[in-house]
mmCIF file of C-alpha atoms in Angstrom:
data_model
loop_
_atom_site.group_PDB
_atom_site.id
_atom_site.type_symbol
_atom_site.label_atom_id
_atom_site.label_comp_id
_atom_site.label_asym_id
_atom_site.label_seq_id
_atom_site.Cartn_x
_atom_site.Cartn_y
_atom_site.Cartn_z
ATOM 1 C CA MET A 29 38.841 2.858 -9.820
ATOM 2 C CA LYS A 30 36.353 3.715 -12.753
ATOM 3 C CA ILE A 31 32.775 3.186 -12.431
ATOM 4 C CA LEU A 32 30.418 2.647 -15.391
ATOM 5 C CA VAL A 33 26.683 3.118 -14.686
ATOM 6 C CA PRO A 34 24.148 2.182 -17.397
ATOM 7 C CA VAL A 35 20.956 4.599 -17.388
ATOM 8 C CA LYS A 36 17.748 3.902 -19.400
ATOM 9 C CA ARG A 37 15.067 6.634 -20.492
ATOM 10 C CA VAL A 38 11.862 5.455 -19.723
ATOM 11 C CA ILE A 39 8.047 6.762 -18.896
ATOM 12 C CA ASP A 40 8.121 8.617 -16.041
ATOM 13 C CA TYR A 41 6.788 6.666 -12.818
ATOM 14 C CA ASN A 42 4.310 8.864 -11.850
ATOM 15 C CA VAL A 43 2.655 8.770 -15.437
ATOM 16 C CA LYS A 44 0.076 5.901 -16.010
ATOM 17 C CA PRO A 45 0.947 4.185 -19.347
ATOM 18 C CA ARG A 46 -1.606 4.298 -22.082
ATOM 19 C CA VAL A 47 -2.052 1.535 -24.578
ATOM 20 C CA LYS A 48 -2.094 2.361 -28.502
ATOM 21 C CA ALA A 49 -5.895 1.830 -29.652
ATOM 22 C CA ASP A 50 -4.376 -0.851 -32.229
ATOM 23 C CA GLY A 51 -2.840 -2.790 -29.461
ATOM 24 C CA SER A 52 0.525 -2.793 -30.709
ATOM 25 C CA GLY A 53 2.302 -1.235 -27.810
ATOM 26 C CA VAL A 54 2.321 1.694 -25.304
ATOM 27 C CA ASP A 55 1.695 5.107 -26.553
ATOM 28 C CA LEU A 56 4.639 7.294 -25.696
ATOM 29 C CA ALA A 57 3.583 10.545 -27.667
ATOM 30 C CA ASN A 58 3.577 13.318 -25.388
ATOM 31 C CA VAL A 59 4.483 11.328 -22.372
ATOM 32 C CA LYS A 60 6.872 12.570 -19.870
ATOM 33 C CA MET A 61 10.120 10.500 -19.804
ATOM 34 C CA SER A 62 12.594 10.186 -17.211
ATOM 35 C CA MET A 63 15.386 8.264 -15.976
ATOM 36 C CA ASN A 64 14.562 4.669 -14.767
ATOM 37 C CA PRO A 65 14.203 4.781 -10.952
ATOM 38 C CA PHE A 66 16.683 1.821 -10.248
ATOM 39 C CA ASP A 67 19.257 3.543 -12.478
ATOM 40 C CA GLU A 68 18.921 6.798 -10.499
ATOM 41 C CA ILE A 69 19.988 4.726 -7.404
ATOM 42 C CA SER A 70 22.742 3.079 -9.429
ATOM 43 C CA VAL A 71 24.152 6.957 -10.228
ATOM 44 C CA GLU A 72 23.441 7.834 -6.318
ATOM 45 C CA GLU A 73 25.389 4.837 -5.337
ATOM 46 C CA ALA A 74 28.252 5.536 -7.651
ATOM 47 C CA ILE A 75 28.559 8.954 -6.817
ATOM 48 C CA ARG A 76 28.709 8.068 -2.970
ATOM 49 C CA LEU A 77 31.606 5.747 -3.705
ATOM 50 C CA LYS A 78 33.315 8.785 -5.237
ATOM 51 C CA GLU A 79 32.776 10.781 -2.422
ATOM 52 C CA ALA A 80 34.068 8.320 -0.083
ATOM 53 C CA GLY A 81 37.332 8.214 -2.037
ATOM 54 C CA LYS A 82 36.763 4.684 -3.512
ATOM 55 C CA ALA A 83 35.886 5.796 -7.315
ATOM 56 C CA GLU A 84 37.805 8.366 -9.382
ATOM 57 C CA GLU A 85 35.745 8.509 -12.451
ATOM 58 C CA ILE A 86 31.991 7.816 -13.207
ATOM 59 C CA VAL A 87 30.969 7.154 -16.416
ATOM 60 C CA ALA A 88 27.277 6.880 -17.582
ATOM 61 C CA VAL A 89 26.000 5.288 -20.538
ATOM 62 C CA SER A 90 22.340 4.968 -22.205
ATOM 63 C CA ILE A 91 21.395 3.038 -25.358
ATOM 64 C CA GLY A 92 18.238 4.455 -27.111
ATOM 65 C CA PRO A 93 17.067 7.287 -29.250
ATOM 66 C CA ALA A 94 18.398 10.823 -29.389
ATOM 67 C CA LYS A 95 16.421 12.216 -26.620
ATOM 68 C CA ALA A 96 18.119 9.741 -24.161
ATOM 69 C CA THR A 97 20.891 12.544 -24.096
ATOM 70 C CA GLU A 98 18.254 14.497 -21.513
ATOM 71 C CA THR A 99 18.687 11.399 -19.219
ATOM 72 C CA LEU A 100 22.415 11.534 -19.564
ATOM 73 C CA ARG A 101 22.666 15.113 -18.622
ATOM 74 C CA THR A 102 20.405 14.070 -15.510
ATOM 75 C CA ALA A 103 23.055 11.590 -14.475
ATOM 76 C CA LEU A 104 25.882 14.189 -15.131
ATOM 77 C CA ALA A 105 24.053 16.982 -13.315
ATOM 78 C CA MET A 106 23.906 14.491 -10.207
ATOM 79 C CA GLY A 107 27.674 13.883 -10.536
ATOM 80 C CA ALA A 108 28.743 11.654 -12.909
ATOM 81 C CA ASP A 109 31.921 12.789 -14.708
ATOM 82 C CA ARG A 110 31.061 11.929 -18.521
ATOM 83 C CA ALA A 111 28.435 9.993 -20.815
ATOM 84 C CA ILE A 112 28.235 7.939 -23.507
ATOM 85 C CA LEU A 113 25.129 7.760 -25.800
ATOM 86 C CA VAL A 114 24.570 4.645 -28.285
ATOM 87 C CA GLU A 115 22.031 6.368 -30.431
ATOM 88 C CA THR A 116 19.670 3.816 -32.066
ATOM 89 C CA ASP A 117 15.614 3.856 -32.609
ATOM 90 C CA ASP A 118 15.318 0.093 -32.172
ATOM 91 C CA GLU A 119 13.723 -1.366 -28.858
ATOM 92 C CA VAL A 120 16.746 -2.670 -27.890
ATOM 93 C CA GLU A 121 16.432 -6.368 -26.012
ATOM 94 C CA PRO A 122 18.344 -7.026 -22.989
ATOM 95 C CA LEU A 123 20.847 -9.676 -24.858
ATOM 96 C CA ALA A 124 21.779 -6.628 -27.319
ATOM 97 C CA VAL A 125 22.139 -4.176 -24.448
ATOM 98 C CA ALA A 126 24.497 -6.605 -22.740
ATOM 99 C CA LYS A 127 26.581 -7.066 -25.476
ATOM 100 C CA ILE A 128 26.909 -3.199 -26.337
ATOM 101 C CA LEU A 129 28.020 -2.731 -22.607
ATOM 102 C CA LYS A 130 30.450 -5.681 -22.618
ATOM 103 C CA ALA A 131 31.950 -3.718 -25.765
ATOM 104 C CA ILE A 132 31.996 -0.461 -23.964
ATOM 105 C CA VAL A 133 33.369 -2.035 -20.821
ATOM 106 C CA ASP A 134 36.147 -3.529 -23.010
ATOM 107 C CA GLU A 135 37.106 -0.134 -24.078
ATOM 108 C CA GLU A 136 36.812 1.597 -21.014
ATOM 109 C CA SER A 137 38.276 -0.773 -18.669
ATOM 110 C CA PRO A 138 36.091 0.052 -15.207
ATOM 111 C CA ARG A 139 36.470 -2.077 -12.337
ATOM 112 C CA LEU A 140 32.825 -1.689 -11.266
ATOM 113 C CA VAL A 141 29.607 -1.821 -13.105
ATOM 114 C CA ILE A 142 26.519 -0.580 -11.149
ATOM 115 C CA THR A 143 23.124 -0.953 -12.916
ATOM 116 C CA GLY A 144 19.571 -0.949 -11.870
ATOM 117 C CA LYS A 145 18.315 -4.280 -11.280
ATOM 118 C CA GLN A 146 15.092 -3.869 -13.837
ATOM 119 C CA ALA A 147 13.892 -1.108 -15.909
ATOM 120 C CA ILE A 148 10.031 -0.056 -15.251
ATOM 121 C CA ASP A 149 9.120 -0.164 -18.622
ATOM 122 C CA ASP A 150 9.864 -4.102 -19.468
ATOM 123 C CA ASP A 151 10.716 -5.365 -16.014
ATOM 124 C CA SER A 152 13.011 -7.758 -17.822
ATOM 125 C CA ASN A 153 15.774 -7.791 -14.775
ATOM 126 C CA GLN A 154 18.101 -9.509 -17.391
ATOM 127 C CA THR A 155 20.866 -7.131 -18.489
ATOM 128 C CA GLY A 156 23.102 -7.084 -15.197
ATOM 129 C CA GLN A 157 23.077 -10.988 -15.115
ATOM 130 C CA MET A 158 23.693 -11.105 -18.923
ATOM 131 C CA LEU A 159 26.658 -8.664 -18.800
ATOM 132 C CA ALA A 160 28.226 -10.347 -15.858
ATOM 133 C CA ALA A 161 27.813 -13.641 -17.872
ATOM 134 C CA LEU A 162 29.454 -12.187 -21.079
ATOM 135 C CA LEU A 163 32.262 -10.621 -18.938
ATOM 136 C CA GLY A 164 32.822 -13.543 -16.727
ATOM 137 C CA TRP A 165 32.647 -11.302 -13.797
ATOM 138 C CA GLY A 166 31.129 -11.859 -10.523
ATOM 139 C CA GLN A 167 27.800 -10.465 -9.766
ATOM 140 C CA GLY A 168 25.675 -9.035 -6.809
ATOM 141 C CA THR A 169 22.259 -8.553 -7.643
ATOM 142 C CA PHE A 170 19.394 -6.705 -5.810
ATOM 143 C CA ALA A 171 21.866 -4.757 -3.752
ATOM 144 C CA ASN A 172 20.533 -3.515 -0.300
ATOM 145 C CA THR A 173 23.875 -2.446 0.766
ATOM 146 C CA VAL A 174 27.449 -2.170 -1.222
ATOM 147 C CA GLU A 175 30.522 -1.783 0.779
ATOM 148 C CA VAL A 176 34.082 -1.404 -1.439
ATOM 149 C CA GLU A 177 37.254 -2.463 0.364
ATOM 150 C CA GLY A 178 40.530 -2.484 -1.597
ATOM 151 C CA GLU A 179 39.836 -5.374 -4.310
ATOM 152 C CA ALA A 180 37.041 -6.603 -2.755
ATOM 153 C CA ILE A 181 33.197 -5.573 -2.549
ATOM 154 C CA THR A 182 30.632 -6.905 -0.360
ATOM 155 C CA VAL A 183 27.101 -6.685 -1.211
ATOM 156 C CA LYS A 184 23.930 -7.554 0.814
ATOM 157 C CA ARG A 185 21.221 -8.760 -1.636
ATOM 158 C CA GLU A 186 17.304 -8.477 -0.952
ATOM 159 C CA ILE A 187 16.157 -12.087 -1.375
ATOM 160 C CA ASP A 188 12.641 -13.559 -0.603
ATOM 161 C CA GLY A 189 13.955 -14.831 2.951
ATOM 162 C CA GLY A 190 15.414 -11.426 3.713
ATOM 163 C CA LEU A 191 18.943 -10.439 2.974
ATOM 164 C CA GLN A 192 21.897 -12.483 1.746
ATOM 165 C CA THR A 193 25.494 -11.271 1.932
ATOM 166 C CA VAL A 194 28.190 -12.195 -0.846
ATOM 167 C CA LYS A 195 31.812 -11.027 -1.204
ATOM 168 C CA LEU A 196 32.805 -10.490 -4.757
ATOM 169 C CA ASN A 197 36.580 -9.686 -6.236
ATOM 170 C CA LEU A 198 36.743 -6.763 -8.260
ATOM 171 C CA PRO A 199 35.974 -6.307 -11.272
ATOM 172 C CA ALA A 200 32.354 -7.055 -10.703
ATOM 173 C CA VAL A 201 28.845 -6.206 -11.719
ATOM 174 C CA VAL A 202 26.181 -5.165 -8.812
ATOM 175 C CA THR A 203 22.286 -4.427 -9.753
ATOM 176 C CA THR A 204 20.711 -2.125 -7.477
ATOM 177 C CA ASP A 205 17.412 -2.626 -5.562
ATOM 178 C CA LEU A 206 14.968 0.072 -4.121
ATOM 179 C CA ARG A 207 16.185 0.133 -0.502
ATOM 180 C CA LEU A 208 20.194 0.888 -1.463
ATOM 181 C CA ASN A 209 19.904 4.732 -1.266
ATOM 182 C CA GLU A 210 17.788 7.761 -1.892
ATOM 183 C CA PRO A 211 18.719 9.326 -4.972
ATOM 184 C CA ARG A 212 19.819 13.055 -4.630
ATOM 185 C CA TYR A 213 18.394 15.966 -6.563
ATOM 186 C CA ALA A 214 20.553 17.708 -9.116
ATOM 187 C CA SER A 215 20.963 21.331 -7.946
ATOM 188 C CA LEU A 216 20.763 24.340 -10.634
ATOM 189 C CA PRO A 217 24.524 24.686 -10.578
ATOM 190 C CA ASN A 218 25.186 21.283 -11.362
ATOM 191 C CA ILE A 219 22.585 21.061 -14.042
ATOM 192 C CA MET A 220 24.334 24.294 -15.793
ATOM 193 C CA LYS A 221 27.623 22.242 -15.511
ATOM 194 C CA ALA A 222 26.354 19.295 -16.828
ATOM 195 C CA LYS A 223 25.996 21.150 -20.156
ATOM 196 C CA SER A 224 29.787 21.444 -20.548
ATOM 197 C CA LYS A 225 30.489 17.692 -19.615
ATOM 198 C CA PRO A 226 31.689 15.605 -21.965
ATOM 199 C CA LEU A 227 29.273 13.329 -23.785
ATOM 200 C CA ASP A 228 30.176 11.026 -26.744
ATOM 201 C CA THR A 229 27.561 9.553 -29.353
ATOM 202 C CA LYS A 230 28.105 6.196 -30.908
ATOM 203 C CA THR A 231 25.955 3.601 -32.686
ATOM 204 C CA PRO A 232 25.471 0.015 -32.147
ATOM 205 C CA GLY A 233 27.517 -0.589 -35.262
ATOM 206 C CA ASP A 234 30.538 0.988 -33.759
ATOM 207 C CA TYR A 235 30.358 -1.748 -31.493
ATOM 208 C CA GLY A 236 29.650 -4.534 -34.057
ATOM 209 C CA VAL A 237 26.279 -5.482 -32.233
ATOM 210 C CA ASP A 238 23.133 -6.218 -34.313
ATOM 211 C CA THR A 239 20.287 -5.022 -32.353
ATOM 212 C CA THR A 240 17.377 -6.369 -34.495
ATOM 213 C CA PRO A 241 14.462 -7.804 -32.006
ATOM 214 C CA ARG A 242 14.444 -11.293 -31.547
ATOM 215 C CA LEU A 243 11.281 -11.274 -30.083
ATOM 216 C CA THR A 244 7.837 -10.142 -31.454
ATOM 217 C CA THR A 245 4.975 -8.556 -29.510
ATOM 218 C CA THR A 246 1.827 -9.802 -30.646
ATOM 219 C CA ASN A 247 -0.400 -7.682 -28.592
ATOM 220 C CA VAL A 248 -0.534 -5.186 -25.651
ATOM 221 C CA GLY A 249 -3.689 -4.618 -23.665
ATOM 222 C CA GLU A 250 -4.965 -3.017 -20.479
ATOM 223 C CA PRO A 251 -4.918 -5.043 -17.133
ATOM 224 C CA PRO A 252 -8.633 -6.057 -16.367
ATOM 225 C CA LYS A 253 -10.607 -3.497 -14.274
ATOM 226 C CA ARG A 254 -10.623 -4.668 -10.432
ATOM 227 C CA GLU A 255 -14.147 -5.602 -9.380
ATOM 228 C CA ALA A 256 -15.867 -4.081 -6.564
ATOM 229 C CA GLY A 257 -15.404 -5.661 -3.114
ATOM 230 C CA GLU A 258 -18.178 -7.050 -1.194
ATOM 231 C CA ILE A 259 -18.820 -6.511 2.747
ATOM 232 C CA LEU A 260 -19.794 -9.527 4.672
ATOM 233 C CA GLU A 261 -21.530 -9.406 8.191
ATOM 234 C CA ASP A 262 -19.305 -11.976 9.770
ATOM 235 C CA VAL A 263 -16.636 -14.866 9.598
ATOM 236 C CA ASP A 264 -19.148 -17.551 8.835
ATOM 237 C CA ALA A 265 -20.764 -15.350 5.884
ATOM 238 C CA LEU A 266 -16.912 -15.066 4.759
ATOM 239 C CA VAL A 267 -16.523 -18.790 4.836
ATOM 240 C CA ALA A 268 -19.645 -19.801 3.230
ATOM 241 C CA LYS A 269 -19.001 -17.162 0.243
ATOM 242 C CA LEU A 270 -15.370 -18.941 -0.022
ATOM 243 C CA LYS A 271 -17.060 -22.173 -0.446
ATOM 244 C CA ASP A 272 -19.568 -20.936 -3.024
ATOM 245 C CA MET A 273 -16.480 -19.608 -5.039
ATOM 246 C CA GLY A 274 -14.577 -22.976 -4.722
ATOM 247 C CA VAL A 275 -12.056 -21.177 -2.889
ATOM 248 C CA ALA A 276 -12.357 -22.851 0.627
#
């Protein structure tokens, strides 16, 4: 079985984003970038399936600028077999990403696509679902546990009320949640080996996809600063305060 794993280059989760002075977006100048954390989990899960003998090849895919090569090399160092970069400087929206991924799926014929449930830069949580719809495949979103048996895959999903178990026929699309696994660190020997692994470069035009944005960002601003709390003497004072605020 071949597994396709889309990965995205985003601001490192340890970095506090800065808004541009003109409010047009987030300032990316001299900011540390890394692989989207949910996508790291996807790569790790694909590697574990391969180690368990459930998969033979892992193909990592990224859609973004030339610097996304670094993100793909990270996936290769973790254990992916080869990578595809669809190079574009456009801000590619989820639907366009899903269309490009569908074209790659048609070309590569994987039996399973594992992707992060969302990217931490836009939090859209749309690409996996859109891809499944375009392909006409079953989907297991927000995966907490993934088990592959023959031509079926069982996914335990994280939902508001706890866990939901779904069983899908392959091929399928799975989106990963935080508690699925703990991604491994790439060792130095594997980092060196990753430099020689195949990495193809394509463009959206190669797949016949128009990445022109359909949404316009009118303004980006910092969230309001949290006001200081107030310590009250007892419960009666708390109730009185809430009544004054019109809450109780």
